[in-house]
mmCIF file of C-alpha atoms and ligand atoms in Angstrom:
data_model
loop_
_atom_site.group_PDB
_atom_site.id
_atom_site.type_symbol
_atom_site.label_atom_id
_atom_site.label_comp_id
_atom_site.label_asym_id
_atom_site.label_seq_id
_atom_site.Cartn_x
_atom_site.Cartn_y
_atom_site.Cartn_z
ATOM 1 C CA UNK A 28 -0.839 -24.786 10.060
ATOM 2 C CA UNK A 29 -0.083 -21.085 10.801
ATOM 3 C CA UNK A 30 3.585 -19.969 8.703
ATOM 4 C CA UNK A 31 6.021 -17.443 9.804
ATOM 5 C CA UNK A 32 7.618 -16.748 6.017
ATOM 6 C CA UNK A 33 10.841 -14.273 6.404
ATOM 7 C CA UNK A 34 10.949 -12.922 2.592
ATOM 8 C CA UNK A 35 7.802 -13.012 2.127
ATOM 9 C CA UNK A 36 7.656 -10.483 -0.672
ATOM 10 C CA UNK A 37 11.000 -11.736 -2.502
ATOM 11 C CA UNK A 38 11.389 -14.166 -5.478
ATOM 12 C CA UNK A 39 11.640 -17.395 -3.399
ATOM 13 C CA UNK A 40 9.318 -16.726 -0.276
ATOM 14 C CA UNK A 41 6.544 -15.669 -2.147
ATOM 15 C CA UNK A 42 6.120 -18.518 -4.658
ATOM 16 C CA UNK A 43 6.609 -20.304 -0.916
ATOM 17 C CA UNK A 44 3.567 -18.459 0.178
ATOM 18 C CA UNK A 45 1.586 -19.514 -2.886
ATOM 19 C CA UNK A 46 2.205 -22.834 -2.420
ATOM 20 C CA UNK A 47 1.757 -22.865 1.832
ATOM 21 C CA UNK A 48 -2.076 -21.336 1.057
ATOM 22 C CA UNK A 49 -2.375 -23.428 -1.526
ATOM 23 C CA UNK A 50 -2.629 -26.244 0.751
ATOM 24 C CA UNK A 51 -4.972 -24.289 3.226
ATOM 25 C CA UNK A 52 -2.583 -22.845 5.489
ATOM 26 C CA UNK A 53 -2.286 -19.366 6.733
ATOM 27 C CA UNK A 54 0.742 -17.199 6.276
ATOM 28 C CA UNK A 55 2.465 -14.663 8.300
ATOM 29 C CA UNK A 56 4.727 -13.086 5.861
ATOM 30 C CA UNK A 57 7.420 -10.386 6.808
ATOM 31 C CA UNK A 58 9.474 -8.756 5.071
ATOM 32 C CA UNK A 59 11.491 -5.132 4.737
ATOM 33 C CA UNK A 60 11.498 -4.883 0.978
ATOM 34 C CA UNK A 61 15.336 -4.529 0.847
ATOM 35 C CA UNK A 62 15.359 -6.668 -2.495
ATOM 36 C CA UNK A 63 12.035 -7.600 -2.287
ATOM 37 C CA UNK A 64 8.582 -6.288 -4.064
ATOM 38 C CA UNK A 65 5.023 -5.928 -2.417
ATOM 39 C CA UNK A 66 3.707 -6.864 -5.680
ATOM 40 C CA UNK A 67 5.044 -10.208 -5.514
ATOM 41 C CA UNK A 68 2.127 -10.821 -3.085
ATOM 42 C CA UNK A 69 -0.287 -7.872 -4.798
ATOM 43 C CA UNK A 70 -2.504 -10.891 -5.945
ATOM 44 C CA UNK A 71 -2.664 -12.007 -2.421
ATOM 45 C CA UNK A 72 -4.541 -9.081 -1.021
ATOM 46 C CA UNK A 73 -7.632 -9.452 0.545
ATOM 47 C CA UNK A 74 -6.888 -12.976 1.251
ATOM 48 C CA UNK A 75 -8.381 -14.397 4.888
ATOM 49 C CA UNK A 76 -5.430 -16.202 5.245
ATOM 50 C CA UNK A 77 -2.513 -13.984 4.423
ATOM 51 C CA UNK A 78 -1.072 -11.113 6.330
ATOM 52 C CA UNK A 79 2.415 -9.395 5.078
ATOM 53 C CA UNK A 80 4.454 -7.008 8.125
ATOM 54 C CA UNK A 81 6.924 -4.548 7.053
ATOM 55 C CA UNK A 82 9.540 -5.509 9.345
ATOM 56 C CA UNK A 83 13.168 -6.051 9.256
ATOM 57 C CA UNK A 84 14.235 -9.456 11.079
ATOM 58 C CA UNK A 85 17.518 -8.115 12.402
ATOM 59 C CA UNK A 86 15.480 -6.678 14.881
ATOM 60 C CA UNK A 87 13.251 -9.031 17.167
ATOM 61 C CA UNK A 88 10.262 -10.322 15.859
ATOM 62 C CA UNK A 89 6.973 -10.297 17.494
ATOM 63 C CA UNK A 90 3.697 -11.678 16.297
ATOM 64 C CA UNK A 91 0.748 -12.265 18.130
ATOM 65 C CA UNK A 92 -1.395 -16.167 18.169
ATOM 66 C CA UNK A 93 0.088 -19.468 17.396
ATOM 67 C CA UNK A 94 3.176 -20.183 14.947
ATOM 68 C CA UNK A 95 3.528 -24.025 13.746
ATOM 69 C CA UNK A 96 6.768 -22.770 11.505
ATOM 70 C CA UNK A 97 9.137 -20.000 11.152
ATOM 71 C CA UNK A 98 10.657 -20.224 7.687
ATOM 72 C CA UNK A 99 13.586 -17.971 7.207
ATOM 73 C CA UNK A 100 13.622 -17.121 3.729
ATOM 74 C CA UNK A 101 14.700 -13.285 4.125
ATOM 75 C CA UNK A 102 18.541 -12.484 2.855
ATOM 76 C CA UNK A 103 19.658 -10.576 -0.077
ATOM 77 C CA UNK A 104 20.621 -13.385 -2.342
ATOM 78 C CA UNK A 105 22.265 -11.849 -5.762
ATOM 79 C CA UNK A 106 25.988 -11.173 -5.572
ATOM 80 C CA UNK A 107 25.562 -7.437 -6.781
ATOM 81 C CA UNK A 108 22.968 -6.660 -3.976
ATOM 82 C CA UNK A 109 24.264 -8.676 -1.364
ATOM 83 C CA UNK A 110 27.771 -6.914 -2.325
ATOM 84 C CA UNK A 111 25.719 -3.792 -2.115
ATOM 85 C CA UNK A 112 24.029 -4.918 0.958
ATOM 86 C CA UNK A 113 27.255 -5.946 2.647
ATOM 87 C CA UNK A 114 26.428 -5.111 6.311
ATOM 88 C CA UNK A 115 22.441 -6.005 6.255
ATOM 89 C CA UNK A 116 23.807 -9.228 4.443
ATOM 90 C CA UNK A 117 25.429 -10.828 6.947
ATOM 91 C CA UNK A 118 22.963 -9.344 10.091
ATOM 92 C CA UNK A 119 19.823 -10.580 8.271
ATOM 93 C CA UNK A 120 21.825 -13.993 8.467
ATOM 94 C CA UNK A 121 23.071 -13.702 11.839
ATOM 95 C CA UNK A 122 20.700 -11.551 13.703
ATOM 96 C CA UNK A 123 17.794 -12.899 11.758
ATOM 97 C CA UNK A 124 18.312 -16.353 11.830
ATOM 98 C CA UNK A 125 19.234 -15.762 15.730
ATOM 99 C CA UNK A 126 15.654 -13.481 16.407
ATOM 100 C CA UNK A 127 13.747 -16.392 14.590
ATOM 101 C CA UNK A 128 15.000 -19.113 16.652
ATOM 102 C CA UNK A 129 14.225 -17.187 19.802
ATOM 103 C CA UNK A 130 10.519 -16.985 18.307
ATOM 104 C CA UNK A 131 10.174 -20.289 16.851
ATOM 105 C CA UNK A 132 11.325 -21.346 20.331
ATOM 106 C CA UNK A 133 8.574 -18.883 22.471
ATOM 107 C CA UNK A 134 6.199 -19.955 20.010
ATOM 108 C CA UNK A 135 7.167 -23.988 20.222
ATOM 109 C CA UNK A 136 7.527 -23.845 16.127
ATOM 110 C CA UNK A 137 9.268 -25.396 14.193
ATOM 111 C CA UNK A 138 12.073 -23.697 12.473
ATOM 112 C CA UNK A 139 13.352 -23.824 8.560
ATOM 113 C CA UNK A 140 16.420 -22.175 7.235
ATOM 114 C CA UNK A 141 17.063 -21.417 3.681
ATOM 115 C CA UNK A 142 20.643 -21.673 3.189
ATOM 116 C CA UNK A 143 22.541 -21.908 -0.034
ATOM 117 C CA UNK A 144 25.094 -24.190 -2.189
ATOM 118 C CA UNK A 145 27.687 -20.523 -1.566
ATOM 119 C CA UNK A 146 27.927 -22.817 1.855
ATOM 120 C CA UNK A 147 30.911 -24.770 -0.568
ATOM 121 C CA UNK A 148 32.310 -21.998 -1.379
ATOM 122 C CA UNK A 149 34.607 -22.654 -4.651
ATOM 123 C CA UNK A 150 34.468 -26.239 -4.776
ATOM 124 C CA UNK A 151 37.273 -28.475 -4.935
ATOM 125 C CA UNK A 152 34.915 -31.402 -4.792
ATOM 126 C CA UNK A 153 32.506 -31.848 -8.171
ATOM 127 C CA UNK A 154 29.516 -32.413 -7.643
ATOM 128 C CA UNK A 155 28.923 -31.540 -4.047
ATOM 129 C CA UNK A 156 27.665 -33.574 -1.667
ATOM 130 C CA UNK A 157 26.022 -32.222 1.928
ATOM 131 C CA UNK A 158 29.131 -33.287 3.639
ATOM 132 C CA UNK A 159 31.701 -31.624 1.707
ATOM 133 C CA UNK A 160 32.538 -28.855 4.128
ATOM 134 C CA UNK A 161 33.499 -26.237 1.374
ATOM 135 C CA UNK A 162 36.627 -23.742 0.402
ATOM 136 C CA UNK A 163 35.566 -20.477 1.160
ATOM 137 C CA UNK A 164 37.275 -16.976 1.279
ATOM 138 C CA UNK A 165 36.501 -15.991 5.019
ATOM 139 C CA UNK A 166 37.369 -12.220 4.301
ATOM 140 C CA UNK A 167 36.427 -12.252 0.078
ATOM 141 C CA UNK A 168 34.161 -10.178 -1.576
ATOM 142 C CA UNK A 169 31.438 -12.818 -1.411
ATOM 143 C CA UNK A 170 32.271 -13.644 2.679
ATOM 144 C CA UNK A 171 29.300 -11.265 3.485
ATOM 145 C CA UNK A 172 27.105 -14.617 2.437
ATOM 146 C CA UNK A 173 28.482 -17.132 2.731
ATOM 147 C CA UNK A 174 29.841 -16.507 5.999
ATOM 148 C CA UNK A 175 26.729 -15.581 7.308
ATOM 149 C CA UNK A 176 24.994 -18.657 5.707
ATOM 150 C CA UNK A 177 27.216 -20.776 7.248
ATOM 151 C CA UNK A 178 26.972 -18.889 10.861
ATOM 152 C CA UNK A 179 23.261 -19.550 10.260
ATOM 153 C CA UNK A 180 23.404 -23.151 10.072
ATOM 154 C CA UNK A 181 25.776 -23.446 12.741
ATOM 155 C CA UNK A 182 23.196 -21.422 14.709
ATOM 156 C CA UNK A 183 20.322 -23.645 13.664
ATOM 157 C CA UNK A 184 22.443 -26.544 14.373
ATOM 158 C CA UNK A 185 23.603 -25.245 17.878
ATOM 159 C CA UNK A 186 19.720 -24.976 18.924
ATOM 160 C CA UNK A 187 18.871 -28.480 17.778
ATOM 161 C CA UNK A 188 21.680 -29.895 19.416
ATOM 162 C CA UNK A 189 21.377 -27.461 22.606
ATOM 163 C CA UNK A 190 18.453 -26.348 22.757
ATOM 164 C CA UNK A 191 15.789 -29.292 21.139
ATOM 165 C CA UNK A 192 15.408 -26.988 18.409
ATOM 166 C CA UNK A 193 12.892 -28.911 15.442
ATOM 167 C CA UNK A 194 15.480 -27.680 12.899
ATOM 168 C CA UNK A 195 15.671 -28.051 8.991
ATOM 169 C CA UNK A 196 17.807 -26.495 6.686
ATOM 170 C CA UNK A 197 18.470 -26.283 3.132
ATOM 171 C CA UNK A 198 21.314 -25.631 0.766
ATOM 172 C CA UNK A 199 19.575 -23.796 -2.757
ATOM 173 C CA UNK A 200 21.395 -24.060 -5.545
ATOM 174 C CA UNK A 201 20.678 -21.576 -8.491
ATOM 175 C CA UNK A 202 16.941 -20.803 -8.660
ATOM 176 C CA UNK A 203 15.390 -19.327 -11.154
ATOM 177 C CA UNK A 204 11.846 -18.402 -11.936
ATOM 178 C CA UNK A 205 8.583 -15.382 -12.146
ATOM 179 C CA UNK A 206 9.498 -12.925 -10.209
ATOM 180 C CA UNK A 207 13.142 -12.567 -10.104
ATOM 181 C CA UNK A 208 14.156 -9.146 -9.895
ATOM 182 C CA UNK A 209 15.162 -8.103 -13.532
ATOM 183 C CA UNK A 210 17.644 -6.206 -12.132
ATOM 184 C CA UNK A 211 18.837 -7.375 -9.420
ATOM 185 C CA UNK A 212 22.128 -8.906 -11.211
ATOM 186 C CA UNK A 213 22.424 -12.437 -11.846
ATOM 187 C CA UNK A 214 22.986 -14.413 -14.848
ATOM 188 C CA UNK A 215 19.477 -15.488 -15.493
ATOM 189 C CA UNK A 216 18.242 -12.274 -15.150
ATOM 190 C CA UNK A 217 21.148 -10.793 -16.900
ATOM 191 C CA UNK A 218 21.008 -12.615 -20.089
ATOM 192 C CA UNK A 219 17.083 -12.609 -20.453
ATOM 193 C CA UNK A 220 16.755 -8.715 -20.123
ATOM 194 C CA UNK A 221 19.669 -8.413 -22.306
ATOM 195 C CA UNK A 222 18.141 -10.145 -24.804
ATOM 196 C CA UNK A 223 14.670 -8.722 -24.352
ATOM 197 C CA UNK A 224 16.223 -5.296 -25.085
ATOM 198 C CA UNK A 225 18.574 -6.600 -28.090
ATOM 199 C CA UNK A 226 21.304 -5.457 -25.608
ATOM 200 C CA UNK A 227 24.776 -7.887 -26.023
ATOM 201 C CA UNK A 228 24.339 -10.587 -23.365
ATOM 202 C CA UNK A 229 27.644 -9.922 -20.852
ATOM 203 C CA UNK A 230 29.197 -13.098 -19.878
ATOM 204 C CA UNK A 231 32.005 -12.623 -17.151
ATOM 205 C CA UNK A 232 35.306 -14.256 -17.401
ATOM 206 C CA UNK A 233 35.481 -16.676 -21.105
ATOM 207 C CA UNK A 234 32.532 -18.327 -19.461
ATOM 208 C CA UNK A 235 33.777 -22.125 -18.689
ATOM 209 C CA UNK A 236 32.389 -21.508 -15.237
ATOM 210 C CA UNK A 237 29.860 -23.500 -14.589
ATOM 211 C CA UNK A 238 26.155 -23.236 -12.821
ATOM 212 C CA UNK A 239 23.530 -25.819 -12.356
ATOM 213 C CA UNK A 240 20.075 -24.042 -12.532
ATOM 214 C CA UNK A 241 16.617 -24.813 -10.833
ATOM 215 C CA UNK A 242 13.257 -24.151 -11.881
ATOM 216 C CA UNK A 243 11.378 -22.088 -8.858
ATOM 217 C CA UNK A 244 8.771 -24.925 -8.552
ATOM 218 C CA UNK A 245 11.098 -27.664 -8.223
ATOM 219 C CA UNK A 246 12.429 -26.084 -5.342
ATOM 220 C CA UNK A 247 9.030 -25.545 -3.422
ATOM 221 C CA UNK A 248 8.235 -28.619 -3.923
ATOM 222 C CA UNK A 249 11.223 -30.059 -2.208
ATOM 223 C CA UNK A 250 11.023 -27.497 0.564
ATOM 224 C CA UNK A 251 7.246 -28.833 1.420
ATOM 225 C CA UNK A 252 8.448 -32.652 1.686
ATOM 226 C CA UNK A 253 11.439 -31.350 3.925
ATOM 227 C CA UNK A 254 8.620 -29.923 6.416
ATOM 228 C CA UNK A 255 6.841 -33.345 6.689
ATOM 229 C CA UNK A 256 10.516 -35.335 6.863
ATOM 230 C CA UNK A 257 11.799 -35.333 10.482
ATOM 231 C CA UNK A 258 15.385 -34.549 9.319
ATOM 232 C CA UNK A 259 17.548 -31.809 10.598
ATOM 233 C CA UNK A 260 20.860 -31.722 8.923
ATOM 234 C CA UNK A 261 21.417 -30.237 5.441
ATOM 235 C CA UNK A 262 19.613 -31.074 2.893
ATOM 236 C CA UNK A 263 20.987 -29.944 -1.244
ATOM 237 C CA UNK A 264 17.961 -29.070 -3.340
ATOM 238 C CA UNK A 265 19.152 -28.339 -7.048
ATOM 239 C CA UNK A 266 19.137 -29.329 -10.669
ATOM 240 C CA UNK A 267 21.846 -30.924 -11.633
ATOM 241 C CA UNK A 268 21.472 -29.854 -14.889
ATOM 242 C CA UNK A 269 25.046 -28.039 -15.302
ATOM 243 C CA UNK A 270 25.854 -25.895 -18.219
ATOM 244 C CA UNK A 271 28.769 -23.018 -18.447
ATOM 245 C CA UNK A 272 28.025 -19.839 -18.692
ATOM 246 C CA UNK A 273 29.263 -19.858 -22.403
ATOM 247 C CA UNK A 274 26.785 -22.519 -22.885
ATOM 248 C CA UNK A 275 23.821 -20.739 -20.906
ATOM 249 C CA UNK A 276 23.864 -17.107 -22.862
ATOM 250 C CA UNK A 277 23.819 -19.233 -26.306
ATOM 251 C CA UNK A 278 20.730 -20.929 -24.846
ATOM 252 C CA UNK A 279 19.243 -18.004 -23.971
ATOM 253 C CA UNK A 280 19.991 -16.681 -27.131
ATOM 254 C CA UNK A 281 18.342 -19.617 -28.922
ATOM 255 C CA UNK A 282 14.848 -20.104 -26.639
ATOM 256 C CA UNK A 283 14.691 -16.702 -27.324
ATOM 257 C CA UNK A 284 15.681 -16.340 -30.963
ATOM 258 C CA UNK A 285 18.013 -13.724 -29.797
ATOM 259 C CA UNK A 286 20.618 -12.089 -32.056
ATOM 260 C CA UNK A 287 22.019 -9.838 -29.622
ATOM 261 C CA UNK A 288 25.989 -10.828 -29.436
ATOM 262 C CA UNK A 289 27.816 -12.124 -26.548
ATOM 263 C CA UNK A 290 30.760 -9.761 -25.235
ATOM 264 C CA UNK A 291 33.222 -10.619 -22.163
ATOM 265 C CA UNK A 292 33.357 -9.267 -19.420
ATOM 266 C CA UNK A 293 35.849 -9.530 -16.416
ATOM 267 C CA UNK A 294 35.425 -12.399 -13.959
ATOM 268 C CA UNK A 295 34.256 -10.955 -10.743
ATOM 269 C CA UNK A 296 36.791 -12.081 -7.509
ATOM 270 C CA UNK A 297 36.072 -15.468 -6.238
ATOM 271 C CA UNK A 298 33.634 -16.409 -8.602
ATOM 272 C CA UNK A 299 33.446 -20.271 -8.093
ATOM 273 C CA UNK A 300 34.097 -22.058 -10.568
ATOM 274 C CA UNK A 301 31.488 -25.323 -10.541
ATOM 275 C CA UNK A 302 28.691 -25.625 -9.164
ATOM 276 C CA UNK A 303 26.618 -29.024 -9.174
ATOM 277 C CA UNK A 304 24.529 -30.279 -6.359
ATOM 278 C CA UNK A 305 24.618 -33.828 -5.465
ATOM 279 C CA UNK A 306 20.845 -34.691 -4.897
ATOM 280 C CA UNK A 307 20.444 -38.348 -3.747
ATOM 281 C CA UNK A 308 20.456 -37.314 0.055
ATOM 282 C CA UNK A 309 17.093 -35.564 -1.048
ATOM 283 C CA UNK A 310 15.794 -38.565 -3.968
ATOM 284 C CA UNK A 311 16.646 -40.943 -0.743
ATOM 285 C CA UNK A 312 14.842 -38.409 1.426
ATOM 286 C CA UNK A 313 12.214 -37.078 0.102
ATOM 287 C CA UNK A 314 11.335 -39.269 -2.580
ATOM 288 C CA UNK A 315 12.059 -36.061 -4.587
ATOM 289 C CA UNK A 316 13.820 -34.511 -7.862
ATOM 290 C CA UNK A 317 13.348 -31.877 -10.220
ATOM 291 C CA UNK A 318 10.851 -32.357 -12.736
ATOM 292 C CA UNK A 319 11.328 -29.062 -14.886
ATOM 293 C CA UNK A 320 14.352 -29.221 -17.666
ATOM 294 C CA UNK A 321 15.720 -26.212 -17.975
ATOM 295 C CA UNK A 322 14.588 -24.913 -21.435
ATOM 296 C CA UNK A 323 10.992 -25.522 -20.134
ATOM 297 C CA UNK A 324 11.346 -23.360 -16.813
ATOM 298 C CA UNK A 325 13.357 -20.601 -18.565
ATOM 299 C CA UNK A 326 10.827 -20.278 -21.670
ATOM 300 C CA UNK A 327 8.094 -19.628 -18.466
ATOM 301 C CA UNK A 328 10.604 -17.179 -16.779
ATOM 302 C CA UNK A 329 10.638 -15.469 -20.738
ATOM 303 C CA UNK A 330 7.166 -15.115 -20.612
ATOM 304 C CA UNK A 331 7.227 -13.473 -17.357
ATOM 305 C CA UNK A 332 8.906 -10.903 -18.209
ATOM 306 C CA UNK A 333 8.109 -10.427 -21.667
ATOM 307 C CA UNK A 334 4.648 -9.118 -19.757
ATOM 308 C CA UNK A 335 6.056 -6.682 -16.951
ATOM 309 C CA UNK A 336 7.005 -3.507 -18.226
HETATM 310 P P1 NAD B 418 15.133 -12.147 -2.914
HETATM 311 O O1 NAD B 418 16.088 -11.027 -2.752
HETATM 312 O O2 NAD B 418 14.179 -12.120 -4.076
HETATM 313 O O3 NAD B 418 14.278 -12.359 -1.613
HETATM 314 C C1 NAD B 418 14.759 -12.102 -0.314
HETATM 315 C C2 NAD B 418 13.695 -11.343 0.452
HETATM 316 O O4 NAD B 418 14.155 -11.133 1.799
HETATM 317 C C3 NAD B 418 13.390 -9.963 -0.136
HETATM 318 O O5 NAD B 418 12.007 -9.783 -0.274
HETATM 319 C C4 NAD B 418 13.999 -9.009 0.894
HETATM 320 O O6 NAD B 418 13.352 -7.750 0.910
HETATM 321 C C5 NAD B 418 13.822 -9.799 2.172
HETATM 322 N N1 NAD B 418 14.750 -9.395 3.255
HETATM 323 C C6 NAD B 418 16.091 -9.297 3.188
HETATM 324 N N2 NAD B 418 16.590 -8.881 4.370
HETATM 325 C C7 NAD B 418 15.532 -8.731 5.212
HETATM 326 C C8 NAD B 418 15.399 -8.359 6.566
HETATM 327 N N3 NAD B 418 16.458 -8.014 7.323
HETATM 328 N N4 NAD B 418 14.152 -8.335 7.120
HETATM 329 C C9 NAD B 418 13.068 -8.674 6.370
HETATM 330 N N5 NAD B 418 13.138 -9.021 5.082
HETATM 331 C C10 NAD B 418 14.361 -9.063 4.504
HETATM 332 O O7 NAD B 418 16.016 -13.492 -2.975
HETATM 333 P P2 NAD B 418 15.578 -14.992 -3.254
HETATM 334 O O8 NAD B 418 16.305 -15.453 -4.452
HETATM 335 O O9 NAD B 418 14.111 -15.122 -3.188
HETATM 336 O O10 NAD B 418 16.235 -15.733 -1.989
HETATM 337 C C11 NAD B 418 15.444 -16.165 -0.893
HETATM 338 C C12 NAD B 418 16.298 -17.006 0.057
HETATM 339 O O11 NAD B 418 16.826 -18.142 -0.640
HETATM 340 C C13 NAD B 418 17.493 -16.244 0.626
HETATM 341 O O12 NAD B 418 17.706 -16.652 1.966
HETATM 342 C C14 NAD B 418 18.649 -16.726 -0.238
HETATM 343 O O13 NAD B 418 19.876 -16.645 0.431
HETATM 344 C C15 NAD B 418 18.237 -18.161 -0.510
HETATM 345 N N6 NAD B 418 18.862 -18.682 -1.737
HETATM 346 C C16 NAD B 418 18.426 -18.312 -2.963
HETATM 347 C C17 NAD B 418 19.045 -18.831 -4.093
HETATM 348 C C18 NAD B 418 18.592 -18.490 -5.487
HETATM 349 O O14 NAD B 418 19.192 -18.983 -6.460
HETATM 350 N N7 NAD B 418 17.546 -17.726 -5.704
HETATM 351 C C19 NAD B 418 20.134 -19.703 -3.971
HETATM 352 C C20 NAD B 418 20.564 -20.016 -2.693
HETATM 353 C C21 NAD B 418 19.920 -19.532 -1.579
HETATM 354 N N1 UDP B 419 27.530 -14.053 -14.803
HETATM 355 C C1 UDP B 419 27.833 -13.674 -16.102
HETATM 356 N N2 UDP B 419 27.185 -12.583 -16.623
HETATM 357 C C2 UDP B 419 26.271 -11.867 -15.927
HETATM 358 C C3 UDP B 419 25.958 -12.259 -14.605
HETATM 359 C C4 UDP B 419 26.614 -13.357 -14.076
HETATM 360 O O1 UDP B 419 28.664 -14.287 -16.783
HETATM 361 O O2 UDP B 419 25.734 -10.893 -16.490
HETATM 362 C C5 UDP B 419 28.193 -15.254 -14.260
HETATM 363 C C6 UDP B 419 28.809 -15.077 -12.891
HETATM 364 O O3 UDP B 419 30.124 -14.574 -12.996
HETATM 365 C C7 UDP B 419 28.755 -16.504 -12.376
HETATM 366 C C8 UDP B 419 27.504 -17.097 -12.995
HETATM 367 O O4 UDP B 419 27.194 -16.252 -14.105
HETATM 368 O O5 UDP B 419 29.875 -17.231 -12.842
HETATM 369 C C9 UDP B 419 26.300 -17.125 -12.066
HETATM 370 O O6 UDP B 419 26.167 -15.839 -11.500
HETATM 371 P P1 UDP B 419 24.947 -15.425 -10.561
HETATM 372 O O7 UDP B 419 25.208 -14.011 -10.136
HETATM 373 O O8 UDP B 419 23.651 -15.707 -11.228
HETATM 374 O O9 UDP B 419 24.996 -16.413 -9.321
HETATM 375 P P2 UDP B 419 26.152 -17.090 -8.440
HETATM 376 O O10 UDP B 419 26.044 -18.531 -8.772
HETATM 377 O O11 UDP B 419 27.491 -16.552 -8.807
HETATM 378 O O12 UDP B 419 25.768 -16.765 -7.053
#
């Protein structure tokens, strides 16, 4: 198959790429290195099969030959940066998603949208199931995604139903993995480059909030089953392993036989409060679940970044 990959060059869509030529499939990636990194995809170069554009998707996308997929992958996904990135936030979500329909639908692809467990907003139902239709802040802090995430899947929805679109569409809960940007913000990131630099490891709020955290390759590997499932509503891919943030920086703190202390920080606006995805839509579906605990996947993220500068 020939791949459209939006994000190309960020933490998600290029372990995406890996995986798509992998399997002997070419890539189109495209991306505008807004949070991104071209040396996500450095070992790529020179590779038949890959090409990466410098484009930004709010804009309309042209690409000459065949496209079997467009998989829209491109959005700024870390509160800080998206925060930063308010306006280019939600138009990567809305425009984008909107421009890659449009092309999936010249092209007669078939179109995948990454969309994200911020669709529930802060949860009043525990864990959360695809048809739990969320509590979210329409004007908060954080409405610049999830807003937008949720316009996009009523978009992707609206073609499929309208239009014939071959939709799919995912809701990610915390991913973690290689490649994260150490500073783009989150908690992962956060606590392990804290601790790499004997820094104290900041926890917001007392830290009884809880995440559920996915290992990177988990994640692809449910994403690649979605493509050969002809599904095209929601679909929650996540671990439910679900520890609070307390919890999290004094595992950190052991894998990596830490002593830097934990201090508290303030709790940022609308931080939710749980987070758990409920997977058996996608064990029913896709015959799939995650595989990696989290110790294991966060002792390979260590390792990672103990080796970049
Ligand atoms: P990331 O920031 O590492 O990657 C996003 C990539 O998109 C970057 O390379 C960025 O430069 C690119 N991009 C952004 N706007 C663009 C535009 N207008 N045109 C072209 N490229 C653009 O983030 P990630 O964690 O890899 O997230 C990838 C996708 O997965 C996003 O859609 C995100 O919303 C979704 N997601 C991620 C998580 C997670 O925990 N990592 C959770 C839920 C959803
Ligand atoms: N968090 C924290 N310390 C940090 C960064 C984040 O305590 O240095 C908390 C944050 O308030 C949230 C959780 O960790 O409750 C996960 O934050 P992240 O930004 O990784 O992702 P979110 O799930 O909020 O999108």
């Amino acid at each position: 198959m020939r791949v459209l990959v939006t994000g190309a060059a960020g933490f998600i869509g290029s372990h995406l790429t890996d995986r798509l030529l992998a399997e002997g499939h070419q890539v189109v990636g495209v991306d505008c290195f807004i949070t991104g990194h071209p040396q996500n995809v450095a070992h790529l170069a020179g590779s038949p099969d890959f090409v990466l554009i410098d484009h930004d998707v709010t804009c309309p996308v042209e690409v000459d030959g065949p496209l079997d997929w467009v998989m829209h992958f491109a959005s700024p996904a870390s509160p800080p940066k998206y925060m930063q990135h308010a306006i280019e936030t939600l138009r990567v979500n809305a425009e984008g998603t909107y421009h890659l329909l449009e092309l999936a639908r010249r092209k007669g692809a078939a179109f995948f949208l990454a969309s994200t467990s911020e669709v529930y907003g802060d949860p009043e139902v525990h864990p959360q199931p695809e048809d739990y239709r969320g509590n979210v802040n329409s004007i908060g802090p954080r409405s610049m995604y999830d807003e937008s995430k949720r316009y996009a899947e009523a978009l992707t929805m609206a073609y499929a139903r309208s239009r014939g679109a071959d939709a799919r569409i995912i809701r990610i809960f915390n991913t973690y993995g290689p490649r994260m940007d150490a500073d783009d913000g989150r908690v992962v990131t956060n606590f392990i480059t804290q601790a790499l630099r004997e820094q104290p490891l900041t926890v917001y709020g007392d830290g009884s909030q809880t995440r559920s955290f996915q290992y990177v390759d988990d994640l692809i590997e449910g994403t690649v089953r979605l493509v050969k499932v002809d599904y095209h509503k929601p679909v929650n891919l996540g671990n439910p392993e679900e520890y609070s943030v307390l919890e999290f920086a004094s595992l950190i703190k052991e894998l990596m036989g830490s002593a830097s202390p934990i201090v508290f920080e303030p709790l940022p606006e609308d931080d939710p409060r749980q987070r758990q995805p409920d997977i058996s839509l996608a064990q029913r579906l896709l015959g799939w679940q995650p595989h990696v605990s989290v110790r294991d996947g966060l002792m390979r993220t260590v390792e990672y970044f103990r080796l970049i500068p």
